[in-house]
CSV table of C-alpha atoms in Angstrom, one decimal:
chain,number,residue,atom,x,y,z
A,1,UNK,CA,-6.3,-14.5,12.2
A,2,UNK,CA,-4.2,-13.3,15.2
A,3,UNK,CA,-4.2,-9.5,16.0
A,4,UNK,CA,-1.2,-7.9,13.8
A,5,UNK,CA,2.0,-7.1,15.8
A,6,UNK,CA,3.6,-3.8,14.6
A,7,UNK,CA,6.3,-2.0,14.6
A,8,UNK,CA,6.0,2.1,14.9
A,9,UNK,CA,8.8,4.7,13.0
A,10,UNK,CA,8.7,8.4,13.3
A,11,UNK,CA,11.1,10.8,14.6
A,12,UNK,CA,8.8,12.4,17.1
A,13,UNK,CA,8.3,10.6,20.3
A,14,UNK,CA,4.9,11.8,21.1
A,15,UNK,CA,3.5,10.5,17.7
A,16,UNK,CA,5.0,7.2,18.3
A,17,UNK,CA,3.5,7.1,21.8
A,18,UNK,CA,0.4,8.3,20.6
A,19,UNK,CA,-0.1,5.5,18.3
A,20,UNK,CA,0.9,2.8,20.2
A,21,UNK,CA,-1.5,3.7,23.4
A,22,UNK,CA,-4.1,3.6,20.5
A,23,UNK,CA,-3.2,0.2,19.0
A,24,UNK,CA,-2.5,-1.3,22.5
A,25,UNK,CA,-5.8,-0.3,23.4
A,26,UNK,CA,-7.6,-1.8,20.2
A,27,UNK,CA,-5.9,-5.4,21.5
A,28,UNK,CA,-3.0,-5.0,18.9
A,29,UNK,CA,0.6,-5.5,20.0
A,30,UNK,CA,3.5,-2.7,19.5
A,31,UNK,CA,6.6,-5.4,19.0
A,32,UNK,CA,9.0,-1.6,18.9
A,33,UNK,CA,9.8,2.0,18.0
A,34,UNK,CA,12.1,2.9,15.7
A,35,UNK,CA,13.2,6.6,15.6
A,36,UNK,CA,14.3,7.1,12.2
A,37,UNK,CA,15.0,4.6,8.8
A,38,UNK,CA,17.9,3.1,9.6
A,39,UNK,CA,16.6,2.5,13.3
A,40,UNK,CA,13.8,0.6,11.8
A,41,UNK,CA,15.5,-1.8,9.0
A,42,UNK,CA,17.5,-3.1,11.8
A,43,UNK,CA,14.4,-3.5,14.0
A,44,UNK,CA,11.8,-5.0,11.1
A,45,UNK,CA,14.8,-7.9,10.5
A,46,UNK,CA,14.8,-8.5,14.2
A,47,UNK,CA,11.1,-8.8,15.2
A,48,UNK,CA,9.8,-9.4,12.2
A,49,UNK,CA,6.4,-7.8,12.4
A,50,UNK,CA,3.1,-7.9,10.7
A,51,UNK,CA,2.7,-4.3,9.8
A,52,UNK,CA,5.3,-1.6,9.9
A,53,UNK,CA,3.8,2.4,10.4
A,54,UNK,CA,6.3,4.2,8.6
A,55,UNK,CA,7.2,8.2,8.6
A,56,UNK,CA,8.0,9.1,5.3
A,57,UNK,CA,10.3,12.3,6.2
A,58,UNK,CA,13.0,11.8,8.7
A,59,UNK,CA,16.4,12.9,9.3
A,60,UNK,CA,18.9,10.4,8.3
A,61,UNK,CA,17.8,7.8,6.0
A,62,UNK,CA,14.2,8.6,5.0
A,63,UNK,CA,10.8,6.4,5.2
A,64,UNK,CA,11.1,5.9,1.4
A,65,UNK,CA,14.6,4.4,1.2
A,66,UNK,CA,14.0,2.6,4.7
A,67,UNK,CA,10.3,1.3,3.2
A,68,UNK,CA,12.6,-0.6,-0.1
A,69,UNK,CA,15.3,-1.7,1.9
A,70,UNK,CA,12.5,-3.7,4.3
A,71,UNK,CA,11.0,-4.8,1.3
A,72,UNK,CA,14.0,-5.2,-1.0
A,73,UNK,CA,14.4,-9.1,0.3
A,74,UNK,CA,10.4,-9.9,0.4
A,75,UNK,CA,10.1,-10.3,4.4
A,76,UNK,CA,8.2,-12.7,6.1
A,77,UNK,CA,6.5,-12.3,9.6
A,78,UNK,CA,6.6,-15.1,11.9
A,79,UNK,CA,3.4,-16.1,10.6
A,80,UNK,CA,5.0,-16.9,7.7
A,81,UNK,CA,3.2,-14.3,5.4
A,82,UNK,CA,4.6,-11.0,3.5
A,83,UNK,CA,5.0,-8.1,5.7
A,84,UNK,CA,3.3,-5.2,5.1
A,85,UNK,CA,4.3,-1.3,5.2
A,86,UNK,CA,1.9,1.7,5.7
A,87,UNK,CA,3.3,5.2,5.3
A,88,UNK,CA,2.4,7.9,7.4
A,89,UNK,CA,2.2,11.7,5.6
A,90,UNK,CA,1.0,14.9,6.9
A,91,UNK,CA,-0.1,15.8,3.0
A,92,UNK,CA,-2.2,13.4,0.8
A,93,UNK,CA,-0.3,14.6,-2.8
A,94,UNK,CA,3.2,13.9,-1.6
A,95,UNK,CA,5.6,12.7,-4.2
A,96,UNK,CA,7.8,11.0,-1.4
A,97,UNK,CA,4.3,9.0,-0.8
A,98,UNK,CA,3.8,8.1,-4.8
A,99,UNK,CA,7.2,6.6,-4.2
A,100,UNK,CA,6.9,4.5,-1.5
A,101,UNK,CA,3.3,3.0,-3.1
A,102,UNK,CA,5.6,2.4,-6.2
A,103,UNK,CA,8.3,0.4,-4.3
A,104,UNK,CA,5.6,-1.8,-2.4
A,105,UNK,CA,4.1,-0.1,0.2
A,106,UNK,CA,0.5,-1.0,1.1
A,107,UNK,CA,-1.1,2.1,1.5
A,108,UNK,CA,-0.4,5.3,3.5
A,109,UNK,CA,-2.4,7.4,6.2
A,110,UNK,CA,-2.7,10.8,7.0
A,111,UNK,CA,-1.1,11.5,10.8
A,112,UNK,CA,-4.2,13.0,11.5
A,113,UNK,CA,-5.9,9.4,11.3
A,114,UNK,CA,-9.1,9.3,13.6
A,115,UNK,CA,-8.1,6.3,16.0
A,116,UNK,CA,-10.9,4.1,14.7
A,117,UNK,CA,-9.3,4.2,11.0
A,118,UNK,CA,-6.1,3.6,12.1
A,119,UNK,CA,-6.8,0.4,14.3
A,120,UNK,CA,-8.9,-0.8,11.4
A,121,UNK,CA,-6.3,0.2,8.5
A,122,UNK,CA,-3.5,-2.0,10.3
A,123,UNK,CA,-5.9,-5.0,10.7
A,124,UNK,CA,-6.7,-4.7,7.1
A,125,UNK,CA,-3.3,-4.9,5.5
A,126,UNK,CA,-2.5,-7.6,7.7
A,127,UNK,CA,-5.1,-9.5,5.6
A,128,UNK,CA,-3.3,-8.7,2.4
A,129,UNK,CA,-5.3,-6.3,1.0
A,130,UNK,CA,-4.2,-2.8,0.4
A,131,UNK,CA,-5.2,0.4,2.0
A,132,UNK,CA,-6.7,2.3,-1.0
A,133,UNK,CA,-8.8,5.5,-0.6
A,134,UNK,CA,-9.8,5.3,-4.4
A,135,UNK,CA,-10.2,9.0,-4.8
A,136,UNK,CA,-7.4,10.1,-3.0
A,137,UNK,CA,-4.8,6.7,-4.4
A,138,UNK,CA,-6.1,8.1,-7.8
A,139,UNK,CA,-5.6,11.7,-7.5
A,140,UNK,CA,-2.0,11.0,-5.7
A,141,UNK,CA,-1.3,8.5,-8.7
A,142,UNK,CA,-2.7,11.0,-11.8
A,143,UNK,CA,-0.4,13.7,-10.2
A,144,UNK,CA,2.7,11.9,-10.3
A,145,UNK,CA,3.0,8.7,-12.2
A,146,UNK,CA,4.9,9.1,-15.7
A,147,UNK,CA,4.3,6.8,-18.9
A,148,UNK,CA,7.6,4.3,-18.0
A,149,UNK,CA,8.7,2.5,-21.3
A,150,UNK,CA,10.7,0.0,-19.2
A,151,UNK,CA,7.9,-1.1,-17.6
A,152,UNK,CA,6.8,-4.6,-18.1
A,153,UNK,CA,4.4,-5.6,-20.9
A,154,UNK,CA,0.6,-6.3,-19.8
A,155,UNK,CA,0.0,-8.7,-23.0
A,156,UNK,CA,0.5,-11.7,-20.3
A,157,UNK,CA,-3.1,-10.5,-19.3
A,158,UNK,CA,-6.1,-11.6,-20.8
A,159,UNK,CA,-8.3,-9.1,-22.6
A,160,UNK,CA,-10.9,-9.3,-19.1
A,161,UNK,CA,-8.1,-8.8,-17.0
A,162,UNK,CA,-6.8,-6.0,-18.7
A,163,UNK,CA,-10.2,-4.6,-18.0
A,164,UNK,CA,-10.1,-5.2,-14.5
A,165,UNK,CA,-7.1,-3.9,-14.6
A,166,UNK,CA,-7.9,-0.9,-15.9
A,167,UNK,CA,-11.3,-0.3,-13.4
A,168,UNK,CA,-9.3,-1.0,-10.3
A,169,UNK,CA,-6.7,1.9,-11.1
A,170,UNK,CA,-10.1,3.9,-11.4
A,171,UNK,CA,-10.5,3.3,-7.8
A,172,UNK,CA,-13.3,0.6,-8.5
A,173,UNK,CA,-13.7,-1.2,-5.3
A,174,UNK,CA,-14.6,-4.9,-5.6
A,175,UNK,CA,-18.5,-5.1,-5.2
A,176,UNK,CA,-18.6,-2.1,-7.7
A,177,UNK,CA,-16.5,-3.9,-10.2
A,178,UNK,CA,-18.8,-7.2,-9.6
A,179,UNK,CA,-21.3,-5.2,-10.4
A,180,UNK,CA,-20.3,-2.8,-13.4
A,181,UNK,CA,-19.1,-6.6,-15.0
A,182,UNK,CA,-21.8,-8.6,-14.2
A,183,UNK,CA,-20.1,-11.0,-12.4
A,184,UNK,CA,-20.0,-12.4,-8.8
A,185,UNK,CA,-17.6,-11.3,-6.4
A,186,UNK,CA,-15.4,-14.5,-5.9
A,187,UNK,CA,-15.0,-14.1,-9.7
A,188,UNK,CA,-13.5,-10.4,-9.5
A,189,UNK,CA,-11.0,-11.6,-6.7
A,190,UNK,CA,-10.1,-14.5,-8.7
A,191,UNK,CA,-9.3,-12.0,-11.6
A,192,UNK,CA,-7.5,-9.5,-9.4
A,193,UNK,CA,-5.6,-12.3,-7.8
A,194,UNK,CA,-4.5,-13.6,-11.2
A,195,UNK,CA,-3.3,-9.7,-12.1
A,196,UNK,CA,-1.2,-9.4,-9.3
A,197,UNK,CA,0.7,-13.0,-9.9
A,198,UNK,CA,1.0,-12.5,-13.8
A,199,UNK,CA,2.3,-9.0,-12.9
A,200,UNK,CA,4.5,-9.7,-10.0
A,201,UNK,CA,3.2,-7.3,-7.7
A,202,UNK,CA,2.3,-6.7,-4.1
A,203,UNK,CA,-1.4,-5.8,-4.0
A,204,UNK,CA,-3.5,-3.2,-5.8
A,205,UNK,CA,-1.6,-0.3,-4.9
A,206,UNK,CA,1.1,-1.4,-7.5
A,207,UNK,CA,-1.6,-2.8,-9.5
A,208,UNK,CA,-3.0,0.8,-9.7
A,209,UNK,CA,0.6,2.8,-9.8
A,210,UNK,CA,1.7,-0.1,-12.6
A,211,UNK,CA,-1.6,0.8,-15.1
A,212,UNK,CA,-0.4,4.5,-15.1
A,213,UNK,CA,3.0,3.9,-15.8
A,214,UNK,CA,2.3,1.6,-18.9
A,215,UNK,CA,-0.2,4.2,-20.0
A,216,UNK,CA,-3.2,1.8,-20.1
A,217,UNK,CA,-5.4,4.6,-17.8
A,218,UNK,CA,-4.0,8.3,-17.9
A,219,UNK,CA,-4.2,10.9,-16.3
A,220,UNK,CA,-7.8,12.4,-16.1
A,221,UNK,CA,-9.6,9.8,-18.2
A,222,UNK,CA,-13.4,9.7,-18.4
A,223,UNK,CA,-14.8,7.0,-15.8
């Protein structure tokens, strides 16, 4: 796979800076900056990156409302495959972040992101997977998410899927969930693969946001 070209949005010039002489230095390529939500709809239609680093607070039209407009029409990058948003937060528990994983963001990151984590947290979504910190995606998630009786129906899953289901939103990762199931880890992709088409959804983060909403895990149940 090719290094992921992104696109950086904050208000603040120095953070935007910052990042990029990080990711430019890790090999990846900075396609723009956007300076606030508006800013960076126009830009994401024009250049069409891999990932998009997105503030969530900004003057003007926010990183949430910017975050579903670039993901209202389903995206693609010039390689053809989704693109991917990762929202950037000073606070962990923020409501405006428990959003933005609800309309289809991959994952979010602390600004404070050691430069390491950051490099490798764009080069993961880029992959497709999600950027989930289980204990901290499950604490943001338990704090916020609300039984929703408009939410779909998950009777279009099988009775194992439901129970993958309901491991992943307890921030099981993979290799643990092979091995609390007995089963080999091809097997558990396959499953979580067939969850996310069945259910119409992103990646795990809406995988984990959706099993709260429908009240198949609540808040603060046992492991």
């Amino acid at each position: 796979m090719t290094a992921p070209k992104v696109l950086i949005v904050d208000d603040q010039a120095l953070v935007r800076t910052g990042f990029a002489m990080i990711l430019m230095a890790a090999g990846i390529e900075v396609v723009g900056e956007a300076a606030d939500g508006e800013a960076a709809v126009t830009a994401a239609r024009r250049l069409r990156p891999d990932v998009v680093l997105m503030d969530i607070r900004m003057p003007g039209l926010d990183g949430l409302a910017a975050t579903r407009q670039i993901l209202a029409d389903q995206p693609l990058t010039e390689a053809g495959t989704p693109l991917r948003v990762i929202v950037l937060t000073t606070f962990d528990l923020d409501q405006y972040v428990y959003a933005a994983l609800s309309g289809g963001a991959s994952g979010f990151l602390l600004k404070d992101v050691t430069p390491d984590h950051l490099v490798a947290s764009v080069r993961l979504v880029q992959t497709g997977d999600a950027l989930l910190s289980p204990s901290i995606t499950r604490r943001l998630v338990e704090r916020f998410a609300a039984p929703n009786p408009k939410i779909r129906d998950l009777e279009i899953l099988t009775t194992r899927e439901r129970e993958v289901l309901t491991m992943l939103a307890r921030g099981r990762s993979n290799p643990e969930l092979a091995a609390d199931l007995n089963l080999s880890e091809a097997t558990v992709k396959t499953h979580v693969t067939r969850i996310l088409t069945k259910l119409a959804l992103r990646d795990r983060v809406q995988a984990v946001v959706l099993a709260y909403e429908t009240g198949l895990v609540s808040p603060g149940s046992p492991e």
